[in-house]
Short mmCIF file of N, CA and C in Angstrom, two decimals:
data_model
loop_
_atom_site.label_atom_id
_atom_site.label_comp_id
_atom_site.label_asym_id
_atom_site.label_seq_id
_atom_site.Cartn_x
_atom_site.Cartn_y
_atom_site.Cartn_z
N MET A 1 0.88 -1.14 -0.10
CA MET A 1 -0.16 -0.05 0.02
C MET A 1 0.86 1.24 -0.23
N THR A 2 0.24 2.36 -0.29
CA THR A 2 1.36 3.66 -0.41
C THR A 2 0.10 4.23 0.76
N CYS A 3 1.25 4.70 1.66
CA CYS A 3 0.93 5.27 3.02
C CYS A 3 1.64 6.53 3.48
N TYR A 4 0.68 7.27 4.16
CA TYR A 4 1.45 8.66 4.04
C TYR A 4 1.10 8.99 5.73
N SER A 5 1.92 9.38 6.54
CA SER A 5 1.88 10.28 7.38
C SER A 5 1.51 12.04 7.29
N LEU A 6 0.62 12.47 7.99
CA LEU A 6 0.19 13.99 7.84
C LEU A 6 -0.06 14.58 9.16
N ASP A 7 0.86 15.53 9.50
CA ASP A 7 0.69 16.15 10.30
C ASP A 7 1.01 15.64 11.63
N GLY A 8 1.50 14.73 11.45
CA GLY A 8 2.35 13.52 12.47
C GLY A 8 0.88 12.15 12.98
N LEU A 9 0.35 12.43 12.23
CA LEU A 9 -0.97 11.02 12.34
C LEU A 9 -0.73 10.42 11.24
N THR A 10 -0.16 8.97 11.63
CA THR A 10 0.14 7.81 10.70
C THR A 10 -1.19 6.86 10.54
N PRO A 11 -1.38 6.34 9.58
CA PRO A 11 -2.36 5.56 9.28
C PRO A 11 -2.16 4.23 9.93
N VAL A 12 -3.32 3.44 10.66
CA VAL A 12 -3.04 2.21 11.51
C VAL A 12 -3.93 1.20 10.89
N VAL A 13 -2.80 0.21 10.52
CA VAL A 13 -3.72 -1.04 9.88
C VAL A 13 -3.46 -2.23 10.85
N ASP A 14 -4.54 -3.12 10.90
CA ASP A 14 -4.58 -4.04 11.87
C ASP A 14 -3.86 -5.41 11.37
N PRO A 15 -3.29 -6.11 12.10
CA PRO A 15 -1.93 -6.75 11.27
C PRO A 15 -2.72 -7.84 10.56
N THR A 16 -4.23 -8.20 10.61
CA THR A 16 -5.45 -9.18 10.09
C THR A 16 -5.75 -8.62 9.16
N ALA A 17 -5.86 -7.25 8.72
CA ALA A 17 -6.29 -6.58 7.41
C ALA A 17 -5.60 -6.46 6.18
N TYR A 18 -6.28 -6.61 5.26
CA TYR A 18 -5.38 -6.60 4.09
C TYR A 18 -5.72 -5.71 3.23
N VAL A 19 -4.56 -4.50 2.77
CA VAL A 19 -4.72 -3.59 2.08
C VAL A 19 -3.89 -3.86 0.94
N HIS A 20 -4.42 -3.78 -0.69
CA HIS A 20 -4.03 -4.05 -1.34
C HIS A 20 -2.79 -2.77 -2.14
N PRO A 21 -1.61 -3.56 -2.35
CA PRO A 21 -0.65 -2.22 -2.62
C PRO A 21 -1.05 -1.17 -3.44
N SER A 22 -1.84 -1.01 -4.20
CA SER A 22 -2.11 0.01 -4.67
C SER A 22 -3.21 0.96 -4.30
N ALA A 23 -3.36 0.62 -3.01
CA ALA A 23 -4.74 1.29 -2.16
C ALA A 23 -3.72 2.65 -1.60
N VAL A 24 -4.34 3.76 -1.16
CA VAL A 24 -3.63 4.76 -0.62
C VAL A 24 -4.32 5.17 0.44
N LEU A 25 -3.60 5.06 1.75
CA LEU A 25 -3.73 5.63 2.93
C LEU A 25 -3.08 7.10 3.57
N ILE A 26 -3.61 8.11 3.93
CA ILE A 26 -3.58 9.35 4.02
C ILE A 26 -3.73 9.65 5.43
N GLY A 27 -2.77 10.10 6.34
CA GLY A 27 -3.02 10.50 7.67
C GLY A 27 -4.05 9.99 8.77
N ASP A 28 -4.89 10.31 9.27
CA ASP A 28 -5.92 9.96 10.38
C ASP A 28 -6.74 8.67 9.46
N VAL A 29 -5.94 7.69 9.38
CA VAL A 29 -6.83 6.35 8.77
C VAL A 29 -6.67 5.47 10.15
N ILE A 30 -7.56 4.44 10.37
CA ILE A 30 -7.46 3.34 11.14
C ILE A 30 -8.59 1.94 10.46
N ILE A 31 -8.12 1.31 10.32
CA ILE A 31 -8.31 0.17 9.60
C ILE A 31 -8.17 -1.32 10.46
N GLY A 32 -9.36 -1.28 11.00
CA GLY A 32 -9.73 -2.87 11.94
C GLY A 32 -9.25 -4.10 11.53
N ALA A 33 -9.70 -5.03 12.46
CA ALA A 33 -9.50 -6.52 12.22
C ALA A 33 -9.97 -7.13 11.07
N TYR A 34 -9.56 -7.81 10.02
CA TYR A 34 -10.07 -8.67 9.43
C TYR A 34 -10.54 -7.91 8.28
N CYS A 35 -10.14 -6.56 8.18
CA CYS A 35 -10.82 -5.76 6.80
C CYS A 35 -10.17 -6.27 5.58
N TYR A 36 -10.70 -5.80 4.77
CA TYR A 36 -10.52 -5.72 3.14
C TYR A 36 -10.71 -4.51 2.27
N VAL A 37 -9.17 -3.82 1.93
CA VAL A 37 -9.22 -2.53 1.22
C VAL A 37 -8.86 -2.98 0.02
N GLY A 38 -9.54 -2.89 -1.54
CA GLY A 38 -9.17 -3.19 -2.56
C GLY A 38 -8.52 -2.21 -3.29
N PRO A 39 -7.80 -2.83 -4.46
CA PRO A 39 -7.13 -1.94 -5.34
C PRO A 39 -7.63 -0.55 -5.72
N LEU A 40 -6.61 0.29 -5.62
CA LEU A 40 -6.63 1.83 -6.13
C LEU A 40 -7.48 2.43 -5.33
N ALA A 41 -8.16 1.89 -4.05
CA ALA A 41 -9.11 2.80 -3.03
C ALA A 41 -7.89 3.72 -2.45
N SER A 42 -8.74 4.79 -2.25
CA SER A 42 -8.37 6.13 -1.60
C SER A 42 -9.10 6.57 -0.32
N LEU A 43 -8.17 6.32 0.50
CA LEU A 43 -8.78 6.30 1.81
C LEU A 43 -7.94 7.73 2.59
N ARG A 44 -8.58 9.16 2.39
CA ARG A 44 -8.03 10.10 2.46
C ARG A 44 -8.18 11.23 4.31
N GLY A 45 -7.40 10.84 5.18
CA GLY A 45 -7.71 11.23 6.12
C GLY A 45 -6.91 12.26 6.74
N ASP A 46 -6.91 13.32 5.91
CA ASP A 46 -6.12 14.68 5.35
C ASP A 46 -7.03 16.18 6.20
N PHE A 47 -8.26 15.58 6.66
CA PHE A 47 -9.21 16.62 6.87
C PHE A 47 -9.65 15.74 8.23
N GLY A 48 -10.75 14.71 7.94
CA GLY A 48 -11.68 14.37 9.22
C GLY A 48 -11.08 13.00 9.20
N ARG A 49 -11.57 12.16 10.14
CA ARG A 49 -10.87 10.74 10.23
C ARG A 49 -11.62 9.47 9.38
N ILE A 50 -10.98 8.72 9.54
CA ILE A 50 -11.56 7.56 8.52
C ILE A 50 -11.55 6.43 8.87
N VAL A 51 -12.77 5.69 9.23
CA VAL A 51 -12.28 4.23 10.47
C VAL A 51 -13.32 3.27 9.57
N LEU A 52 -12.37 2.14 9.34
CA LEU A 52 -13.29 0.66 8.97
C LEU A 52 -13.24 -0.14 10.05
N GLU A 53 -14.62 -0.60 10.55
CA GLU A 53 -14.46 -1.16 11.99
C GLU A 53 -14.34 -2.62 11.44
N GLU A 54 -14.18 -3.53 12.47
CA GLU A 54 -13.49 -5.17 12.17
C GLU A 54 -14.47 -5.69 10.97
N GLY A 55 -14.10 -6.36 10.23
CA GLY A 55 -14.69 -7.07 9.13
C GLY A 55 -15.31 -6.46 8.06
N ALA A 56 -15.02 -5.04 7.81
CA ALA A 56 -15.68 -4.13 6.69
C ALA A 56 -14.77 -4.46 5.43
N ASN A 57 -15.30 -4.08 4.47
CA ASN A 57 -14.46 -4.04 3.12
C ASN A 57 -14.84 -2.88 2.54
N VAL A 58 -14.04 -2.43 1.74
CA VAL A 58 -13.86 -0.76 0.84
C VAL A 58 -13.11 -1.40 -0.60
N GLN A 59 -14.05 -1.97 -1.38
CA GLN A 59 -13.70 -2.22 -2.62
C GLN A 59 -12.70 -1.30 -3.78
N ASP A 60 -12.23 -2.05 -4.90
CA ASP A 60 -11.48 -1.24 -5.86
C ASP A 60 -12.33 -0.07 -6.07
N THR A 61 -11.23 1.50 -6.27
CA THR A 61 -11.67 2.28 -6.56
C THR A 61 -12.80 3.16 -5.50
N CYS A 62 -12.63 2.98 -4.33
CA CYS A 62 -13.71 3.58 -3.66
C CYS A 62 -12.98 4.80 -2.89
N VAL A 63 -13.32 5.70 -2.42
CA VAL A 63 -13.10 6.92 -2.21
C VAL A 63 -13.64 7.39 -0.74
N MET A 64 -13.22 7.15 0.44
CA MET A 64 -13.32 8.01 1.83
C MET A 64 -12.42 9.13 1.98
N HIS A 65 -13.55 10.04 2.43
CA HIS A 65 -13.03 11.39 2.84
C HIS A 65 -13.93 12.25 3.65
N GLY A 66 -13.61 13.28 4.14
CA GLY A 66 -14.66 14.28 4.77
C GLY A 66 -14.33 15.52 4.90
N PHE A 67 -14.77 16.48 5.51
CA PHE A 67 -14.38 17.75 6.18
C PHE A 67 -13.53 17.93 7.28
N PRO A 68 -12.96 18.75 7.72
CA PRO A 68 -12.37 19.00 8.88
C PRO A 68 -13.01 18.42 10.00
N ASP A 69 -12.45 17.64 11.28
CA ASP A 69 -13.50 17.47 12.49
C ASP A 69 -14.70 16.24 12.00
N SER A 70 -14.74 15.77 10.93
CA SER A 70 -15.77 14.67 10.67
C SER A 70 -15.12 13.25 10.88
N ASP A 71 -15.83 12.44 10.97
CA ASP A 71 -15.28 10.92 10.55
C ASP A 71 -16.40 10.61 9.48
N THR A 72 -15.57 9.44 8.99
CA THR A 72 -16.16 8.95 8.05
C THR A 72 -15.89 7.31 8.19
N VAL A 73 -17.18 6.65 8.83
CA VAL A 73 -16.89 5.40 9.26
C VAL A 73 -17.70 4.11 8.61
N VAL A 74 -17.10 3.22 8.40
CA VAL A 74 -17.95 2.05 7.73
C VAL A 74 -17.59 0.85 8.91
N GLU A 75 -19.12 0.52 9.98
CA GLU A 75 -19.03 -0.12 11.00
C GLU A 75 -18.90 -1.53 10.40
N ARG A 76 -18.89 -2.25 12.09
CA ARG A 76 -18.26 -3.61 11.75
C ARG A 76 -19.23 -4.39 10.56
N ASN A 77 -18.32 -5.31 9.74
CA ASN A 77 -18.95 -6.15 8.55
C ASN A 77 -19.59 -5.25 8.07
N GLY A 78 -19.31 -4.02 7.47
CA GLY A 78 -19.79 -3.06 6.62
C GLY A 78 -19.23 -3.32 5.04
N HIS A 79 -20.04 -3.27 3.88
CA HIS A 79 -19.92 -3.79 2.87
C HIS A 79 -19.82 -2.37 1.70
N VAL A 80 -18.49 -2.19 1.07
CA VAL A 80 -18.38 -1.24 0.44
C VAL A 80 -18.22 -1.54 -1.22
N GLY A 81 -19.25 -1.57 -2.10
CA GLY A 81 -19.07 -1.74 -3.62
C GLY A 81 -18.17 -0.82 -4.47
N HIS A 82 -17.76 -1.42 -5.52
CA HIS A 82 -16.62 -1.05 -6.06
C HIS A 82 -16.92 0.62 -6.54
N GLY A 83 -16.31 1.36 -6.63
CA GLY A 83 -16.66 2.77 -7.04
C GLY A 83 -17.02 3.49 -5.99
N ALA A 84 -17.64 3.24 -5.02
CA ALA A 84 -18.43 3.99 -4.41
C ALA A 84 -17.52 5.13 -3.54
N VAL A 85 -18.07 6.32 -2.93
CA VAL A 85 -17.65 7.51 -2.72
C VAL A 85 -18.69 7.55 -1.30
N LEU A 86 -17.79 7.85 -0.43
CA LEU A 86 -18.16 7.94 0.97
C LEU A 86 -17.43 9.13 1.61
N HIS A 87 -18.17 10.16 1.84
CA HIS A 87 -17.56 11.53 2.45
C HIS A 87 -18.44 12.01 3.67
N GLY A 88 -17.85 12.19 4.91
CA GLY A 88 -18.51 12.44 5.81
C GLY A 88 -19.66 11.76 6.68
N CYS A 89 -19.67 10.71 6.54
CA CYS A 89 -20.93 9.60 6.45
C CYS A 89 -20.81 8.71 7.45
N ARG A 90 -21.54 8.09 7.73
CA ARG A 90 -21.52 6.59 8.78
C ARG A 90 -22.39 5.52 7.97
N VAL A 91 -21.73 4.45 8.02
CA VAL A 91 -22.24 3.32 7.27
C VAL A 91 -22.23 2.41 8.24
N GLY A 92 -23.81 2.07 8.84
CA GLY A 92 -23.83 0.97 9.72
C GLY A 92 -23.60 -0.37 9.78
N ALA A 93 -23.66 -0.96 10.79
CA ALA A 93 -23.09 -2.22 11.02
C ALA A 93 -23.97 -3.32 9.77
N ASP A 94 -23.05 -4.25 9.56
CA ASP A 94 -23.75 -5.21 8.11
C ASP A 94 -24.38 -4.44 7.12
N ALA A 95 -24.06 -3.01 6.94
CA ALA A 95 -24.51 -2.38 5.81
C ALA A 95 -24.17 -2.75 4.54
N LEU A 96 -24.92 -2.17 3.50
CA LEU A 96 -24.19 -2.38 2.00
C LEU A 96 -24.23 -1.29 1.48
N ILE A 97 -23.24 -0.58 0.92
CA ILE A 97 -23.39 0.13 -0.22
C ILE A 97 -22.83 0.00 -1.64
N GLY A 98 -24.28 -0.05 -2.40
CA GLY A 98 -23.77 -0.50 -3.89
C GLY A 98 -22.75 0.42 -4.74
N MET A 99 -22.45 -0.49 -5.71
CA MET A 99 -21.16 0.15 -6.34
C MET A 99 -21.80 1.36 -6.92
N ASN A 100 -20.42 2.25 -7.20
CA ASN A 100 -20.52 3.56 -7.70
C ASN A 100 -21.74 4.61 -6.99
N ALA A 101 -22.35 4.01 -5.57
CA ALA A 101 -23.01 5.18 -4.75
C ALA A 101 -22.25 6.05 -4.44
N VAL A 102 -22.93 7.23 -4.05
CA VAL A 102 -22.06 8.44 -3.06
C VAL A 102 -23.02 8.68 -2.09
N VAL A 103 -22.45 8.51 -0.88
CA VAL A 103 -22.86 8.67 0.42
C VAL A 103 -22.48 9.94 0.73
N MET A 104 -23.15 11.21 1.12
CA MET A 104 -22.76 12.42 1.21
C MET A 104 -22.51 12.79 2.75
N ASP A 105 -22.30 13.88 3.18
CA ASP A 105 -21.65 14.30 4.53
C ASP A 105 -23.05 13.87 5.53
N ASN A 106 -22.76 13.71 6.82
CA ASN A 106 -23.76 13.50 8.10
C ASN A 106 -25.11 12.65 7.57
N ALA A 107 -24.81 11.99 6.49
CA ALA A 107 -25.64 10.92 6.39
C ALA A 107 -25.75 9.40 6.90
N HIS A 108 -26.30 8.89 7.27
CA HIS A 108 -26.29 7.93 8.47
C HIS A 108 -27.13 6.79 7.53
N ILE A 109 -26.34 5.64 7.10
CA ILE A 109 -26.89 4.18 6.62
C ILE A 109 -26.93 3.27 7.99
N ALA A 110 -28.30 3.16 8.33
CA ALA A 110 -28.66 2.24 9.54
C ALA A 110 -28.22 0.61 8.99
N ALA A 111 -27.78 0.25 10.33
CA ALA A 111 -27.39 -1.07 10.34
C ALA A 111 -28.45 -1.99 9.47
N ARG A 112 -27.46 -3.22 8.65
CA ARG A 112 -28.21 -3.95 7.94
C ARG A 112 -28.94 -3.34 6.90
N SER A 113 -28.69 -2.03 6.41
CA SER A 113 -29.43 -1.54 5.31
C SER A 113 -28.56 -1.64 3.96
N PHE A 114 -29.38 -1.81 2.72
CA PHE A 114 -28.60 -1.57 1.66
C PHE A 114 -28.60 -0.36 1.06
N VAL A 115 -28.00 0.35 0.35
CA VAL A 115 -27.67 1.31 -0.51
C VAL A 115 -27.71 0.82 -2.19
N SER A 116 -28.22 0.93 -3.07
CA SER A 116 -28.37 0.44 -4.36
C SER A 116 -27.42 1.06 -5.09
N ALA A 117 -26.83 0.42 -6.25
CA ALA A 117 -25.86 0.67 -7.01
C ALA A 117 -26.45 2.09 -7.67
N GLY A 118 -25.14 2.88 -7.65
CA GLY A 118 -25.73 4.37 -8.06
C GLY A 118 -26.32 5.21 -7.59
N ALA A 119 -26.79 4.80 -6.55
CA ALA A 119 -27.62 5.63 -5.72
C ALA A 119 -26.78 7.09 -5.32
N LEU A 120 -27.03 8.23 -5.05
CA LEU A 120 -27.02 9.39 -4.51
C LEU A 120 -27.66 9.44 -2.92
N VAL A 121 -26.96 9.51 -2.10
CA VAL A 121 -27.14 9.92 -0.76
C VAL A 121 -27.15 11.12 -0.36
N LYS A 122 -28.16 11.93 -0.04
CA LYS A 122 -27.75 13.44 0.01
C LYS A 122 -27.33 13.70 1.66
N ALA A 123 -26.90 14.81 1.66
CA ALA A 123 -26.21 15.05 3.15
C ALA A 123 -27.28 15.25 3.98
N GLY A 124 -27.00 14.82 5.18
CA GLY A 124 -28.07 14.92 6.34
C GLY A 124 -29.18 13.51 6.30
N PHE A 125 -28.98 12.68 5.51
CA PHE A 125 -29.99 11.58 5.27
C PHE A 125 -29.89 10.58 6.27
N SER A 126 -31.32 9.93 6.70
CA SER A 126 -30.74 8.83 7.69
C SER A 126 -32.20 7.91 7.13
N CYS A 127 -32.20 6.66 7.84
CA CYS A 127 -33.18 5.52 7.45
C CYS A 127 -33.45 4.66 8.60
N PRO A 128 -34.10 4.10 8.55
CA PRO A 128 -34.31 3.03 9.81
C PRO A 128 -33.78 1.65 9.68
N GLU A 129 -33.26 0.71 10.58
CA GLU A 129 -32.51 -0.07 10.46
C GLU A 129 -33.14 -1.07 8.84
N GLN A 130 -32.48 -1.93 8.37
CA GLN A 130 -32.90 -2.95 7.59
C GLN A 130 -33.74 -2.32 6.36
N SER A 131 -33.03 -0.77 6.05
CA SER A 131 -33.63 -0.46 4.63
C SER A 131 -32.96 -0.80 3.18
N LEU A 132 -33.96 -0.65 2.37
CA LEU A 132 -33.34 -0.86 0.97
C LEU A 132 -33.44 0.48 0.64
N VAL A 133 -32.62 1.37 0.04
CA VAL A 133 -32.62 2.74 -0.16
C VAL A 133 -32.06 2.63 -1.52
N LEU A 134 -32.75 3.40 -2.50
CA LEU A 134 -32.77 3.83 -4.02
C LEU A 134 -32.78 5.22 -4.09
N GLY A 135 -32.07 5.38 -5.68
CA GLY A 135 -32.33 6.47 -6.42
C GLY A 135 -31.71 7.42 -6.07
N SER A 136 -31.74 8.86 -6.86
CA SER A 136 -31.00 9.78 -6.96
C SER A 136 -31.81 11.34 -6.88
N PRO A 137 -32.31 11.83 -5.74
CA PRO A 137 -31.60 11.49 -4.62
C PRO A 137 -32.22 10.54 -4.08
N ALA A 138 -31.74 9.57 -3.11
CA ALA A 138 -32.08 8.22 -2.48
C ALA A 138 -33.30 8.75 -1.75
N GLN A 139 -33.96 7.14 -1.70
CA GLN A 139 -35.06 7.53 -0.50
C GLN A 139 -35.14 5.97 -0.28
N VAL A 140 -35.81 5.83 1.06
CA VAL A 140 -36.18 4.40 1.63
C VAL A 140 -37.41 3.81 0.40
N LYS A 141 -36.83 2.67 0.13
CA LYS A 141 -38.05 1.94 -0.90
C LYS A 141 -39.16 0.93 0.15
N ARG A 142 -38.27 -0.16 0.93
CA ARG A 142 -39.13 -0.65 1.76
C ARG A 142 -38.22 -1.34 2.70
N ARG A 143 -38.40 -2.06 3.60
CA ARG A 143 -37.89 -2.85 4.65
C ARG A 143 -37.14 -3.97 3.88
N LEU A 144 -36.01 -4.55 4.09
CA LEU A 144 -35.38 -5.69 3.65
C LEU A 144 -35.71 -6.97 4.36
N SER A 145 -35.47 -7.94 3.70
CA SER A 145 -36.13 -9.27 4.43
C SER A 145 -35.03 -9.85 4.93
N ASP A 146 -34.73 -10.98 6.50
CA ASP A 146 -33.90 -11.27 6.70
C ASP A 146 -32.96 -12.23 5.93
N GLU A 147 -33.86 -12.70 4.81
CA GLU A 147 -33.08 -13.74 4.01
C GLU A 147 -32.24 -12.73 2.90
N GLU A 148 -32.34 -11.54 2.72
CA GLU A 148 -31.55 -10.37 1.99
C GLU A 148 -30.37 -10.28 2.79
N VAL A 149 -30.61 -9.90 4.37
CA VAL A 149 -29.51 -9.54 5.01
C VAL A 149 -28.79 -10.65 5.31
N ALA A 150 -29.08 -11.75 5.44
CA ALA A 150 -28.42 -13.04 5.44
C ALA A 150 -27.39 -13.39 4.37
N TRP A 151 -28.12 -12.70 3.12
CA TRP A 151 -27.25 -13.03 1.74
C TRP A 151 -25.85 -12.08 1.75
N LYS A 152 -26.50 -10.79 2.68
CA LYS A 152 -25.44 -9.95 2.34
C LYS A 152 -24.27 -10.22 3.22
N HIS A 153 -24.77 -10.56 4.42
CA HIS A 153 -23.65 -11.17 5.32
C HIS A 153 -22.75 -12.42 4.91
N ALA A 154 -23.23 -13.33 4.04
CA ALA A 154 -22.62 -14.22 3.57
C ALA A 154 -21.41 -13.16 2.47
N GLY A 155 -22.01 -12.51 1.81
CA GLY A 155 -20.87 -11.74 0.88
C GLY A 155 -19.96 -11.20 1.53
N THR A 156 -20.11 -10.62 2.48
CA THR A 156 -19.10 -9.86 3.31
C THR A 156 -18.07 -11.00 4.05
N ARG A 157 -18.60 -12.13 4.33
CA ARG A 157 -17.66 -12.91 4.76
C ARG A 157 -16.85 -13.45 3.36
N GLU A 158 -17.49 -13.54 2.50
CA GLU A 158 -16.20 -13.89 1.36
C GLU A 158 -15.10 -13.01 1.12
N TYR A 159 -15.54 -11.53 1.60
CA TYR A 159 -14.44 -10.49 1.71
C TYR A 159 -13.58 -10.58 2.81
N GLN A 160 -13.76 -11.10 3.86
CA GLN A 160 -12.87 -11.40 4.97
C GLN A 160 -12.16 -12.54 4.76
N VAL A 161 -12.61 -13.91 4.20
CA VAL A 161 -11.76 -14.79 3.48
C VAL A 161 -10.87 -14.17 2.41
N LEU A 162 -11.38 -13.48 1.58
CA LEU A 162 -10.58 -13.00 0.51
C LEU A 162 -9.18 -12.21 0.80
N ALA A 163 -9.62 -11.64 2.21
CA ALA A 163 -8.23 -10.84 2.52
C ALA A 163 -7.02 -11.75 3.01
N GLN A 164 -7.69 -13.01 3.80
CA GLN A 164 -6.90 -13.76 4.27
C GLN A 164 -6.10 -14.61 3.14
N ARG A 165 -6.69 -14.91 1.96
CA ARG A 165 -6.43 -15.49 0.93
C ARG A 165 -5.25 -14.94 0.45
N CYS A 166 -5.55 -13.17 0.19
CA CYS A 166 -4.58 -11.97 -0.47
C CYS A 166 -3.24 -12.39 0.29
N MET A 167 -3.65 -12.31 1.46
CA MET A 167 -2.30 -12.29 2.64
C MET A 167 -1.51 -13.40 2.53
N ALA A 168 -2.11 -14.63 1.83
CA ALA A 168 -1.35 -15.74 1.98
C ALA A 168 -0.89 -15.86 0.75
N SER A 169 -1.57 -15.63 -0.26
CA SER A 169 -1.04 -16.09 -1.54
C SER A 169 -1.07 -14.98 -2.85
N LEU A 170 -1.48 -13.67 -2.64
CA LEU A 170 -1.24 -12.77 -3.45
C LEU A 170 0.15 -12.26 -3.86
N GLN A 171 0.56 -12.27 -5.14
CA GLN A 171 1.75 -11.88 -5.50
C GLN A 171 2.03 -11.12 -6.99
N GLU A 172 3.02 -10.19 -6.53
CA GLU A 172 3.05 -9.75 -8.35
C GLU A 172 3.87 -10.51 -9.14
N CYS A 173 3.34 -10.71 -10.20
CA CYS A 173 3.98 -11.47 -11.12
C CYS A 173 4.18 -11.16 -12.77
N THR A 174 4.83 -11.67 -13.36
CA THR A 174 4.89 -11.71 -14.82
C THR A 174 3.72 -12.19 -15.53
N PRO A 175 2.67 -11.63 -16.58
CA PRO A 175 1.35 -12.73 -17.21
C PRO A 175 2.30 -13.80 -18.19
N LEU A 176 1.67 -14.62 -18.15
CA LEU A 176 1.81 -15.73 -19.10
C LEU A 176 1.68 -15.28 -20.45
N SER A 177 2.22 -16.23 -21.82
CA SER A 177 1.94 -15.33 -23.08
C SER A 177 1.18 -16.23 -23.63
N MET A 178 0.56 -17.29 -23.13
CA MET A 178 -0.85 -17.98 -23.14
C MET A 178 -1.51 -18.83 -22.47
N VAL A 179 -2.62 -19.13 -22.92
CA VAL A 179 -3.30 -20.04 -21.67
C VAL A 179 -2.95 -21.28 -21.45
N GLU A 180 -2.45 -21.82 -20.53
CA GLU A 180 -2.27 -23.24 -20.21
C GLU A 180 -2.97 -24.44 -20.20
N ALA A 181 -3.13 -25.64 -20.55
CA ALA A 181 -3.89 -26.40 -20.98
C ALA A 181 -4.54 -26.83 -19.59
N ASP A 182 -5.80 -26.93 -19.57
CA ASP A 182 -6.61 -27.24 -18.12
C ASP A 182 -6.00 -26.46 -17.05
N ARG A 183 -6.42 -25.20 -17.81
CA ARG A 183 -6.27 -23.95 -16.39
C ARG A 183 -7.56 -24.27 -15.54
N PRO A 184 -6.84 -24.28 -14.52
CA PRO A 184 -7.73 -24.52 -13.17
C PRO A 184 -8.66 -22.98 -13.01
N ARG A 185 -10.04 -23.04 -12.26
CA ARG A 185 -10.64 -21.78 -11.77
C ARG A 185 -10.60 -21.47 -10.67
N ILE A 186 -10.47 -20.17 -10.10
CA ILE A 186 -10.85 -19.66 -8.86
C ILE A 186 -12.41 -20.23 -8.47
N HIS A 187 -12.36 -20.63 -7.22
CA HIS A 187 -13.57 -20.53 -6.80
C HIS A 187 -13.71 -19.83 -5.63
N ASP A 188 -15.29 -19.60 -5.15
CA ASP A 188 -15.38 -18.89 -3.85
C ASP A 188 -15.02 -20.32 -2.82
N SER A 189 -15.61 -19.59 -1.69
CA SER A 189 -15.42 -20.65 -0.68
C SER A 189 -16.77 -21.28 -0.37
N GLY A 190 -17.90 -20.94 -1.14
CA GLY A 190 -19.26 -21.58 -0.93
C GLY A 190 -20.20 -21.11 0.42
N LEU A 191 -19.38 -20.17 0.41
CA LEU A 191 -20.53 -19.54 1.91
C LEU A 191 -21.69 -18.51 1.45
N ARG A 192 -21.54 -17.86 0.50
CA ARG A 192 -22.30 -17.23 -0.09
C ARG A 192 -24.12 -18.15 -1.07
N PRO A 193 -24.95 -17.77 -0.16
CA PRO A 193 -26.20 -18.43 -0.44
C PRO A 193 -26.92 -17.88 -1.73
N LYS A 194 -27.69 -18.45 -2.67
CA LYS A 194 -28.10 -17.90 -3.48
C LYS A 194 -29.38 -17.45 -3.17
N LEU A 195 -29.79 -15.58 -3.58
CA LEU A 195 -30.81 -14.86 -3.08
C LEU A 195 -31.80 -15.85 -3.93
N ALA A 196 -33.32 -15.87 -3.35
CA ALA A 196 -34.47 -16.42 -3.88
C ALA A 196 -34.65 -16.02 -5.50
N GLY A 197 -34.68 -16.12 -6.48
CA GLY A 197 -35.14 -15.95 -7.84
C GLY A 197 -33.94 -15.30 -8.43
N SER A 198 -32.79 -15.42 -7.88
CA SER A 198 -31.40 -15.16 -8.64
C SER A 198 -31.09 -16.48 -9.68
N ALA A 199 -30.29 -16.21 -10.54
CA ALA A 199 -29.74 -17.06 -11.32
C ALA A 199 -28.86 -17.70 -10.86
#
């Protein structure tokens, strides 16, 4: 990872967390146990504090930032999809932020809630626990089922396992010039159940 201290504050990464070498951590960043930070993620603690609590993941090209004296927090087992932007907000425990969603200042996504891909969550927004949040500007659509929350929890567990896999075996390499015969496939852990009605 690319890591910078600023004004005497150095990022903190728990030894059990995985941060991709291309991710950037600046200043007041705290990454808890069993977290995963994906390629090209930018966690800028140059104004406010950035916190990932235990088991959270922030995927490729995500941005976390805030205004001075703010906290941008992903609580325990929070799940932030590719390309999302979190600015001075709080993502509750076991919540999911969809790909390319934007969550603005002082918004609070409650525990076990989902924000849809591409949503724009305006500053100051809040929702009840276990909400499905859709649109631009985002609104609460309905309450999530326990089955949907369990599906998300299993997906987050896959990222916790991925953090362990990356620490154990990810290494920079030179690409092959052709596909080898009988090339094996990478399989998930089998932890994630299919959601009813999905392919």
